[in-house]
Short mmCIF file of C-alpha atoms and ligand atoms in Angstrom, two decimals:
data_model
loop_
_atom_site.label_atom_id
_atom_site.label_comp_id
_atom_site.label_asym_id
_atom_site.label_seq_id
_atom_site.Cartn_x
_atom_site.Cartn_y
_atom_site.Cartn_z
CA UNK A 1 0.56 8.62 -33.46
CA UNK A 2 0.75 12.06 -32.97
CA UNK A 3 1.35 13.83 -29.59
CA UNK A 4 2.20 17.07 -28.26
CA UNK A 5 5.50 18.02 -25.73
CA UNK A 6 3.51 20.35 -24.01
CA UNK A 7 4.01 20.63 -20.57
CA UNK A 8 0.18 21.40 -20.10
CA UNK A 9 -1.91 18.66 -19.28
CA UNK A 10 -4.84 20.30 -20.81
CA UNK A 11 -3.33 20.28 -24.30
CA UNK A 12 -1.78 16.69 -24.00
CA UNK A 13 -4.71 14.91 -23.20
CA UNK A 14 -6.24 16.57 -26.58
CA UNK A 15 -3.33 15.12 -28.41
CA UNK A 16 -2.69 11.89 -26.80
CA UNK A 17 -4.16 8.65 -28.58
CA UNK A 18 -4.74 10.36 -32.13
CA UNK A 19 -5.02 8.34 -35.10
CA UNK A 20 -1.67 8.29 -37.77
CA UNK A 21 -2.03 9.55 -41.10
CA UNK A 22 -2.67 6.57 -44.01
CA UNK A 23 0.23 6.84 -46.36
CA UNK A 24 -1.87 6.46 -48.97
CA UNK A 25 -4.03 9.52 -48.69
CA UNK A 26 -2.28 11.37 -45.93
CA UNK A 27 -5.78 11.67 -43.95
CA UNK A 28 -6.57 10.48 -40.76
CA UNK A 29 -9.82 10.35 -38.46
CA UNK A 30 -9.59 13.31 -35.93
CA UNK A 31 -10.92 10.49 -33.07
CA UNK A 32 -9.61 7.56 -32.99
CA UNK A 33 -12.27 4.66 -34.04
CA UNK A 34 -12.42 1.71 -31.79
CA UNK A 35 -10.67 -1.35 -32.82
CA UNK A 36 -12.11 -4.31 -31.81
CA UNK A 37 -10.31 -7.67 -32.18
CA UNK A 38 -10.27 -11.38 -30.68
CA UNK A 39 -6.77 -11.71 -32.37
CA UNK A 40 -4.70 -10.23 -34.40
CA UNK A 41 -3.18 -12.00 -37.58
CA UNK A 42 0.90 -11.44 -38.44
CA UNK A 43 2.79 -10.96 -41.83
CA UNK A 44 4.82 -14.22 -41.86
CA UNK A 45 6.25 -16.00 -38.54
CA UNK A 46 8.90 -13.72 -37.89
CA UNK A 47 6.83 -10.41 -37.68
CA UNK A 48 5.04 -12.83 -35.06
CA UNK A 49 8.22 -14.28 -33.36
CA UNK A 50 9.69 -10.78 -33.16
CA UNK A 51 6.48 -9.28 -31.24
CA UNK A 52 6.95 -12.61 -28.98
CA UNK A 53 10.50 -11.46 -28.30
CA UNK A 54 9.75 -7.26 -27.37
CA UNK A 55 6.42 -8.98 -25.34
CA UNK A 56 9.03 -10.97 -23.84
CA UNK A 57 11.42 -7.93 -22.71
CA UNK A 58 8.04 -6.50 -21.41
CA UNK A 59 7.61 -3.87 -24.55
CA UNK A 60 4.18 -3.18 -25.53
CA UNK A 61 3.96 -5.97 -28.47
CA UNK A 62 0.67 -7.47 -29.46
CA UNK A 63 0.47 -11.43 -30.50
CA UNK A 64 -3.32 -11.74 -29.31
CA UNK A 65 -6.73 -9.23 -28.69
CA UNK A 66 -6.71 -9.70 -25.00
CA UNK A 67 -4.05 -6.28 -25.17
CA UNK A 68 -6.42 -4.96 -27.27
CA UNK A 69 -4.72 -2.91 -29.90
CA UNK A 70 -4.56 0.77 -31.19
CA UNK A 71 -7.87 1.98 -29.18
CA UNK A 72 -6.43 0.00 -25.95
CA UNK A 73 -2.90 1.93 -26.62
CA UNK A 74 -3.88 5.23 -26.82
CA UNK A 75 -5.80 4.77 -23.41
CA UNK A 76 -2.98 3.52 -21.61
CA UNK A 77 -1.06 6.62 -23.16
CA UNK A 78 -3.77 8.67 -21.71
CA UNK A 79 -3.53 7.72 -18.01
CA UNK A 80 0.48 7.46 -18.69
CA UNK A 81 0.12 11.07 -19.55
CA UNK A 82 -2.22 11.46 -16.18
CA UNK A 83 -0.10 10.18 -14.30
CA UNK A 84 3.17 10.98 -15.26
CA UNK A 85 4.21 7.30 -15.71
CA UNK A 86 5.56 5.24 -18.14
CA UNK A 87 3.53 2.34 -18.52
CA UNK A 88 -0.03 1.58 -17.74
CA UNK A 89 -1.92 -1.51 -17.56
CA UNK A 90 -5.36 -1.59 -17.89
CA UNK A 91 -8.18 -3.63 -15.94
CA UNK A 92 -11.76 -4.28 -16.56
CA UNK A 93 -12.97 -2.31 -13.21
CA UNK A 94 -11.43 0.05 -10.27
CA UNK A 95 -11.30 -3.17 -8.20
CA UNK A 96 -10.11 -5.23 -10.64
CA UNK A 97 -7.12 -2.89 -11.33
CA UNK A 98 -6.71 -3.06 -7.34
CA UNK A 99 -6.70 -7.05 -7.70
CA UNK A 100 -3.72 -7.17 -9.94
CA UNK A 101 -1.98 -4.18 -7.79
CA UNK A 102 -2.38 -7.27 -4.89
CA UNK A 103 -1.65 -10.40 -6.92
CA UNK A 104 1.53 -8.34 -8.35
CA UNK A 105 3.40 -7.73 -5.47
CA UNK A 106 1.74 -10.36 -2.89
CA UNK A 107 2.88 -14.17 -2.75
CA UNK A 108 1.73 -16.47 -0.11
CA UNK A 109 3.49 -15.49 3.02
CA UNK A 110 3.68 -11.97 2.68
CA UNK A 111 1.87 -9.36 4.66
CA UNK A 112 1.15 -5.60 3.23
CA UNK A 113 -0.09 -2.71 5.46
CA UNK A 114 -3.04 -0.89 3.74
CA UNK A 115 -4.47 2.47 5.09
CA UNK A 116 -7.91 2.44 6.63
CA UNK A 117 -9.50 4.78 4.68
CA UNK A 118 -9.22 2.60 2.11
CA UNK A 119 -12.34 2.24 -0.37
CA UNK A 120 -14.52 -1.08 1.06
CA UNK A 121 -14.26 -3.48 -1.44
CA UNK A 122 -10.68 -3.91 -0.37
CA UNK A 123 -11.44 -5.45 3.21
CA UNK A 124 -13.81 -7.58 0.99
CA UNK A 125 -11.05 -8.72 -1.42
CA UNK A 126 -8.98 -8.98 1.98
CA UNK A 127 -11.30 -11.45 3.33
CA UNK A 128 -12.64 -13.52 0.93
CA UNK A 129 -8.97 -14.34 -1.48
CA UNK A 130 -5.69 -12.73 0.38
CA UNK A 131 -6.20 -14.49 3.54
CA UNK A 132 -7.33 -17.91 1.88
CA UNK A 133 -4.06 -17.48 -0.83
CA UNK A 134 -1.73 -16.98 2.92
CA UNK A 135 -1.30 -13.50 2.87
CA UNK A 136 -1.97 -10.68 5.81
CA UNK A 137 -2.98 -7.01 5.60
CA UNK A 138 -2.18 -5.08 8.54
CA UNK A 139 -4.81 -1.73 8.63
CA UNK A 140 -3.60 1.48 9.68
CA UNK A 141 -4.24 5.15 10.36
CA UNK A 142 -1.19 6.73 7.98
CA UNK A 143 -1.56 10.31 9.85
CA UNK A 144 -1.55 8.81 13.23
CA UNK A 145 0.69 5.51 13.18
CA UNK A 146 4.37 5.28 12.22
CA UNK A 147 4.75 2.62 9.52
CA UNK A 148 8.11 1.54 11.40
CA UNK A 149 6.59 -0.41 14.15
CA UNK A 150 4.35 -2.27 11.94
CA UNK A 151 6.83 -2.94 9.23
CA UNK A 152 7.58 -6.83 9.35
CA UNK A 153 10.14 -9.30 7.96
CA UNK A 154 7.81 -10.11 4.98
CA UNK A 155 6.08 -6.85 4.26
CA UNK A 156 6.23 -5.95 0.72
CA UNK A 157 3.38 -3.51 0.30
CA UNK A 158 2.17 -0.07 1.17
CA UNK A 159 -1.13 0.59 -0.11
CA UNK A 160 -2.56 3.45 0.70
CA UNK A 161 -5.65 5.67 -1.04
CA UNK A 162 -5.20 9.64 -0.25
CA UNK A 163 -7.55 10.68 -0.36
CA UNK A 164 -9.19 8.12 1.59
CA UNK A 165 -12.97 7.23 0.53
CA UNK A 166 -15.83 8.35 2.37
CA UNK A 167 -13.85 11.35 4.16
CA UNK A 168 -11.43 12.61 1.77
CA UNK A 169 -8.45 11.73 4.12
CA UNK A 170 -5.26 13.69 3.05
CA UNK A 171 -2.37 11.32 3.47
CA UNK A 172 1.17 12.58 3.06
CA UNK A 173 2.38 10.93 0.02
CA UNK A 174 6.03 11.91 0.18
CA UNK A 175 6.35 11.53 4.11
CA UNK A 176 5.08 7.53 3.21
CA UNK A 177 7.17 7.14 0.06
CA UNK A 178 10.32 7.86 2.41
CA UNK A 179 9.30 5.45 4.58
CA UNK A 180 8.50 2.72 2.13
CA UNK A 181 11.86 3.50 0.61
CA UNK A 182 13.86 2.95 3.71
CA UNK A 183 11.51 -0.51 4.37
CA UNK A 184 12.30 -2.01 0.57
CA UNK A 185 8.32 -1.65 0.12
CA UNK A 186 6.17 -0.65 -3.11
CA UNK A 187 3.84 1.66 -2.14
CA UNK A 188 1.09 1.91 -4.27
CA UNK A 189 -1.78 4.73 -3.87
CA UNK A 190 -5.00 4.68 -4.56
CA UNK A 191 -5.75 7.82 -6.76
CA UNK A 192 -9.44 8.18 -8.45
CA UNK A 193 -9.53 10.43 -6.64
CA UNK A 194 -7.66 12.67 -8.48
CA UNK A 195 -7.66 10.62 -11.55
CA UNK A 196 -4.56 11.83 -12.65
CA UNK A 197 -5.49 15.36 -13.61
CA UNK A 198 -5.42 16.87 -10.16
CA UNK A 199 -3.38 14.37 -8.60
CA UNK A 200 0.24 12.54 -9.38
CA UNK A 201 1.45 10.38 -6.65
CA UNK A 202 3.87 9.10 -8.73
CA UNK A 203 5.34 12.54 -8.56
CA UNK A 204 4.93 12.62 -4.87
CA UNK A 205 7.73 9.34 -4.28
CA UNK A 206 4.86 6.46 -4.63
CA UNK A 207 5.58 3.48 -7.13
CA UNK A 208 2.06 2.74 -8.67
CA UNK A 209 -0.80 4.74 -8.84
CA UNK A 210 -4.00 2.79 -8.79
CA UNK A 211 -6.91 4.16 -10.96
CA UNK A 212 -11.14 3.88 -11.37
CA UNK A 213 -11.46 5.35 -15.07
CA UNK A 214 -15.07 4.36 -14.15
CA UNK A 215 -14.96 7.41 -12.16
CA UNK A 216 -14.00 10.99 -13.67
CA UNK A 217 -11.69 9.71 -16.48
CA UNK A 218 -15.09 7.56 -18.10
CA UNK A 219 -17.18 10.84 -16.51
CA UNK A 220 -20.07 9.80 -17.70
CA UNK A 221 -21.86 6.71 -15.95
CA UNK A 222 -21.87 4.56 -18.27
CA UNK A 223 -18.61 2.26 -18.35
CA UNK A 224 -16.12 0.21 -16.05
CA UNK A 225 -12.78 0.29 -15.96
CA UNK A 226 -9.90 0.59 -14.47
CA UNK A 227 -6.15 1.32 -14.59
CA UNK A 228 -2.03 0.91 -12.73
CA UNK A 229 0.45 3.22 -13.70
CA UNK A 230 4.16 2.99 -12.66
CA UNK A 231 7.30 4.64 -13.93
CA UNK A 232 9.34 1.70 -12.23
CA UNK A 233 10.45 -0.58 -14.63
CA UNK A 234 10.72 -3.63 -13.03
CA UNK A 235 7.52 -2.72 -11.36
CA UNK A 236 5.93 -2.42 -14.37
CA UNK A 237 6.96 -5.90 -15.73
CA UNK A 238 6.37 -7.46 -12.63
CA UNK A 239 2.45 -5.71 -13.35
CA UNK A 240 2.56 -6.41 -17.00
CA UNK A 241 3.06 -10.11 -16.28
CA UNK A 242 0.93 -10.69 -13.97
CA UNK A 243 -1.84 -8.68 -15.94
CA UNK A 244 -1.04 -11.12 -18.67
CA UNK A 245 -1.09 -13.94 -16.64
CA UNK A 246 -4.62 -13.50 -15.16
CA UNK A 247 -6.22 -12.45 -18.49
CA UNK A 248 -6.71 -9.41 -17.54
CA UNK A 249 -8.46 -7.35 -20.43
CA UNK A 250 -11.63 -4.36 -21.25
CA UNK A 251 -13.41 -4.09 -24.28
CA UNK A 252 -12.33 -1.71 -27.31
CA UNK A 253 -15.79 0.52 -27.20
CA UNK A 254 -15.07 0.96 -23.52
CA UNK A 255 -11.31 2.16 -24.25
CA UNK A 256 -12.84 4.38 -26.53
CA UNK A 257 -15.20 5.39 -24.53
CA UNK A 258 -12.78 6.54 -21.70
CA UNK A 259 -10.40 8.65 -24.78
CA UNK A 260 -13.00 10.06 -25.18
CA UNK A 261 -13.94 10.97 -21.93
CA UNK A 262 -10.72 12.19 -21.66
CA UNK A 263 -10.83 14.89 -23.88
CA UNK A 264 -13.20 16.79 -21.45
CA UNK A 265 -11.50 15.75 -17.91
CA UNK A 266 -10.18 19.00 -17.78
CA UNK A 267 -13.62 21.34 -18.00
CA UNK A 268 -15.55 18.91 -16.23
CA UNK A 269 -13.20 18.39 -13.38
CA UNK A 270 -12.76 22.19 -12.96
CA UNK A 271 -16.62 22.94 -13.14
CA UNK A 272 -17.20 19.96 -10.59
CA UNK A 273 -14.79 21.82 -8.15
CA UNK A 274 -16.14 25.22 -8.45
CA UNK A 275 -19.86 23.27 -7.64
CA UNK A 276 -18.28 21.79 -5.03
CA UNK A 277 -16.66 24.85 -3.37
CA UNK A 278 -20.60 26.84 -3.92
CA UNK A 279 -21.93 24.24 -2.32
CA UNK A 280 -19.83 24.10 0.66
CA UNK A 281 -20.27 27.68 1.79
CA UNK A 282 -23.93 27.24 1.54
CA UNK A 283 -23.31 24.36 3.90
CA UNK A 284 -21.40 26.16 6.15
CA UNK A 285 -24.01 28.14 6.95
CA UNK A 286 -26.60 25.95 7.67
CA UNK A 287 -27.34 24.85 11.23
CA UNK A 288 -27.58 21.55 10.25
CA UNK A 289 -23.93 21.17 9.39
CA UNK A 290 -21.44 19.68 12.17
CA UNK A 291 -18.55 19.24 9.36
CA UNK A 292 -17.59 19.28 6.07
CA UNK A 293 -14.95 16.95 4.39
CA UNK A 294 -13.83 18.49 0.96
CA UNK A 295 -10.14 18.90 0.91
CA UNK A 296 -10.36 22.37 -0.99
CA UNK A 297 -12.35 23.70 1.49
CA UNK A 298 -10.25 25.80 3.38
CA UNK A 299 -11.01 24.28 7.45
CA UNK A 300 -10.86 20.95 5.97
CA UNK A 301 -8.34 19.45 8.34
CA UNK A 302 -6.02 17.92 5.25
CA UNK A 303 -6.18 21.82 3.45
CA UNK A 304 -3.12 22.56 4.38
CA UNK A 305 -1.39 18.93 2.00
CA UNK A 306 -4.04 19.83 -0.47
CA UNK A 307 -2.69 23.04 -1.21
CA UNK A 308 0.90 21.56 -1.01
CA UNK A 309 0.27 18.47 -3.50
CA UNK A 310 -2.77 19.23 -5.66
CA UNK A 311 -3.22 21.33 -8.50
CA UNK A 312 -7.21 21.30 -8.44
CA UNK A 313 -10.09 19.56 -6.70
CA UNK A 314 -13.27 17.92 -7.76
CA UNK A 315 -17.10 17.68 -7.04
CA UNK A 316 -16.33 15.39 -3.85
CA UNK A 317 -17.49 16.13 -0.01
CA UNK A 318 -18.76 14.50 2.73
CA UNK A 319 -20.76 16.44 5.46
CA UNK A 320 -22.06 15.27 8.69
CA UNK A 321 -25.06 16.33 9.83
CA UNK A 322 -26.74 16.84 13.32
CA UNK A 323 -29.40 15.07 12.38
CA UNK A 324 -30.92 11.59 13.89
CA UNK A 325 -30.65 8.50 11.78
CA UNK A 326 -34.22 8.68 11.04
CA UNK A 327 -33.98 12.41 9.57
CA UNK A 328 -30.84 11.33 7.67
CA UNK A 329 -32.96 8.80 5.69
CA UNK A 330 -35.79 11.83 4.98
CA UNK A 331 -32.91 14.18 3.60
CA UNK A 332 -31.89 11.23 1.42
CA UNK A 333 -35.20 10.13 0.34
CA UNK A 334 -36.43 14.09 0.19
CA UNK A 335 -33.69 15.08 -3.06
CA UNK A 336 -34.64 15.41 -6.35
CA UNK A 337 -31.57 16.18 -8.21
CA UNK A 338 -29.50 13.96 -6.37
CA UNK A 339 -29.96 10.05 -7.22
CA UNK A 340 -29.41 7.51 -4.65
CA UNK A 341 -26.81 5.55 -5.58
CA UNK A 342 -22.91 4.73 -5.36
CA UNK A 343 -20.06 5.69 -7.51
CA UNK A 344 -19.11 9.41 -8.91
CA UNK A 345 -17.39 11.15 -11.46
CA UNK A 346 -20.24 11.09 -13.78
CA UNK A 347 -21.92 14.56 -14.73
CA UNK A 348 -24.84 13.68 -12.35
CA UNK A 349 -25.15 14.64 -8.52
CA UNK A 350 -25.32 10.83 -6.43
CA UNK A 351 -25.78 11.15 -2.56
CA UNK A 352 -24.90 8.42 -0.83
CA UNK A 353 -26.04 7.93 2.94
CA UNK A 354 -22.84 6.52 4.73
CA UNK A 355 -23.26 3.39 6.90
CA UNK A 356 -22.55 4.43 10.35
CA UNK A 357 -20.76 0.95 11.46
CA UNK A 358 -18.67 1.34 8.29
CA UNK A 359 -17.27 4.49 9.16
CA UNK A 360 -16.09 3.04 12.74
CA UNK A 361 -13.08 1.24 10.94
CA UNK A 362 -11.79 5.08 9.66
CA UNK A 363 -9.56 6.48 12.16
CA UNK A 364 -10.40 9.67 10.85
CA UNK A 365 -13.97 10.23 11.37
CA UNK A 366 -14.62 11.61 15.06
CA UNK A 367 -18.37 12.87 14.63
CA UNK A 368 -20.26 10.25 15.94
CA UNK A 369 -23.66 11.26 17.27
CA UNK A 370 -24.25 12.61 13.33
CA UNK A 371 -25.12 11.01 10.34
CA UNK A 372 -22.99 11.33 7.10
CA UNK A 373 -23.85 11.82 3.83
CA UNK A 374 -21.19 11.71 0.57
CA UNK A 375 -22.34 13.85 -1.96
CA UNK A 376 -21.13 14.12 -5.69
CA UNK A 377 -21.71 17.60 -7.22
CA UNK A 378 -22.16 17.20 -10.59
CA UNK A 379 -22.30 19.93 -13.71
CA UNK A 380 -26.34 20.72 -12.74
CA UNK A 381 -26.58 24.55 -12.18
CA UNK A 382 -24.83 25.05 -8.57
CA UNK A 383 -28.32 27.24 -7.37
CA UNK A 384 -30.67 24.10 -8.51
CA UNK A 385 -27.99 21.93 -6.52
CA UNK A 386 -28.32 23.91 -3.76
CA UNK A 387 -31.81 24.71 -3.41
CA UNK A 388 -32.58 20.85 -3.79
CA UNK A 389 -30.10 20.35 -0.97
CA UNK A 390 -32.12 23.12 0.84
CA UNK A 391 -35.38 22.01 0.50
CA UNK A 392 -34.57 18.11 1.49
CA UNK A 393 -32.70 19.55 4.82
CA UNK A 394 -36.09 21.49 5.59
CA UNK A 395 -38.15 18.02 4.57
CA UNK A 396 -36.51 15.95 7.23
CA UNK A 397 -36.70 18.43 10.11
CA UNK A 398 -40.28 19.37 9.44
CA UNK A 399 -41.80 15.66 9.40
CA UNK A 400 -39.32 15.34 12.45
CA UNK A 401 -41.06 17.52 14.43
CA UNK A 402 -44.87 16.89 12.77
CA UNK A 403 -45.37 20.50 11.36
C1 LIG B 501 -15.11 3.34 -7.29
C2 LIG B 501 -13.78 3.19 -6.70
C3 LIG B 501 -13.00 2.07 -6.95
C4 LIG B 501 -13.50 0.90 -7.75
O1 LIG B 501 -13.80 1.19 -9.06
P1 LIG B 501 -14.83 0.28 -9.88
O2 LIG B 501 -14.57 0.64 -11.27
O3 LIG B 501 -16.19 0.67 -9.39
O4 LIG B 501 -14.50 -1.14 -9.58
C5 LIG B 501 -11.75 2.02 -6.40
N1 LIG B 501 -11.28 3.00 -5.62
C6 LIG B 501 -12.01 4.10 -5.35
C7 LIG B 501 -11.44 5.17 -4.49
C8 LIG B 501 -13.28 4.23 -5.87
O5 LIG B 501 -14.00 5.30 -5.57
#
């Protein structure tokens, strides 16, 4: 396939995943079609004993569709190229690709200590398989604690998402990777955050990087998926095993789907940012407005790591707001551009009104007595964002008071 070397993530994620030529007629599709297959079908028995032995030494070799094939390939280049990894597995959901991040590097027995800003489902996940399969997550605050007095005999994980959902948490990535490193522990970070493009903890000392492609890599609301990325080899069979194992596997149409959301990461993500940042200072401003989470944002309390370890931001934030639970719910309901919803990453603005009992396990969040809302900017026009955002804040305090 052809690629680029250029050290510009802009212009490899153009390149990545392109169709070959045909020998024949020495044309080939600009995008890459989607190949969809149950199976594939081999030459004679050794082409297929020979892809049985490279599958074997953990190489990339296809004997069956679950892999998926060229469409599935060129994705996993992408995020290796986001990521700055060398292989990449691919699952058919954020969660899912957090599943096989446990399953790899868990047995019964073992306990892994998992940051607790981590995003929900986890705990979920936590409760309902780990503990029933014998293993033990330990939470913890990763800017407050020391991993070293919480470190056991049989810990073999670090997972840890940095941001951290809901308040956009900076963790230290290479203060954490030292640690795991002395400790003999993988430490694997949760990073839709920055999906790769504004983000590289593998670069930063962690092992895997843990990916929702449903967020800003799909970036457009309408497909799941997710992906791990290592640049540890025996990491990466240990992952490519058990991915195998579990029958682990996305559709084609939704690998193609994500190339080609790909292509656009880079203006989207910048244009989110810049929204993001507009709509901040109007924040700022407003009376309303106890704080604002949005690492770019230049009193957010992790600025100072942001400007050390990322090279952009996204559409993102979290504010609390002095406002009582029952105003919270009118500023909600009172939006128009915003839709009510989870996830993010899409080209739409979501709000999402935070659950204040949920936000009690975050270490991090010290504004109790407000109510939070997570907001995703998306590519509307900033003003229209903003003078929605404006209007709903004047809706809930006028009902409050019966005007
Ligand atoms: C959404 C999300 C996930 C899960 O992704 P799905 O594709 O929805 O399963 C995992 N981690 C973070 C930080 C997310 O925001």
């Amino acid at each position: 396939m052809a690629s680029s070397s250029s050290k510009h993530l802009e212009t490899l994620l153009q390149h990545v995943g392109t169709a070959d030529f045909d020998p024949d007629t020495g044309s080939a599709p600009v995008a890459l079609p989607s190949m969809r297959t149950s199976t594939v079908r081999f030459r004679d028995l050794s082409a297929l004993e020979d892809a049985q032995r490279r599958k074997g030494r953990g190489e990339r070799a296809v004997t069956y569709g679950r892999m998926g094939m060229d469409t599935h390939i060129a994705l996993e280049d992408a995020f290796k190229r986001l990521e700055g990894g060398e292989q990449a597995y691919l699952a058919s959901s954020g969660l899912s690709a957090i599943t096989l991040t446990f399953m790899a590097f868990l047995s019964a027995g073992d306990h892994a200590l998992v940051s607790d800003n981590v995003y929900g489902p986890v705990r979920l996940l936590d409760q309902e398989v780990l503990r029933r399969m014998g293993m033990e997550i330990t939470y913890f605050s990763p800017n407050r604690e020391e991993i070293d007095g919480l470190v056991r005999p049989n810990t073999k994980l670090l997972y840890v998402e940095s941001p951290g959902s809901l308040l956009f948490e900076m963790l230290d990535i290479p203060a954490l990777a030292r640690q795991a490193q002395r400790h003999k522990l993988v430490l694997a970070v949760d990073n839709t955050w920055g999906s790769g493009y504004i983000y590289q903890p593998l670069k930063l000392g962690a092992q895997v990087s843990v990916v929702a492609g449903t967020k800003y890599v799909g970036g457009h609301s309408d497909l799941m998926l997710g992906a791990v990325v290592t640049n540890d080899a025996d990491i990466g069979m240990r992952l490519n095993k058990t991915q195998y194992a579990m029958g682990y596997s996305i559709s084609a149409d939704d690998a193609w789907l994500a190339l080609r959301g790909v292509r656009t990461l880079p203006v989207r993500m910048a244009q989110h940012a810049r929204h993001a940042m507009q709509v901040c200072t109007w924040l700022q401003a407003r009376p309303e407005v106890a704080r604002i989470y949005h690492p770019a944002w230049p009193s957010d309390a992790g600025h100072a790591l942001w400007q050390r370890d990322c090279t952009g931001s996204n559409g993102m934030l979290a504010v609390a707001l002095n406002l009582a639970p029952a105003q919270a719910r009118r500023f909600v309901d009172a939006l128009q551009l915003f839709g009510i919803g989870f996830s993010w990453g899409g080209y739409e603005s979501l709000v999402q009104l935070v659950d204040a009992g949920t936000l009690k396990a975050h270490r991090y969040w010290d504004q109790d007595n407000t109510a939070l809302v997570r907001l995703h900017i998306g590519l509307e026009a900033p003003e229209d964002i903003i003078a929605d955002l404006a209007q709903a804040l004047d809706a809930a305090k006028i009902e409050a008071t019966g005007v």
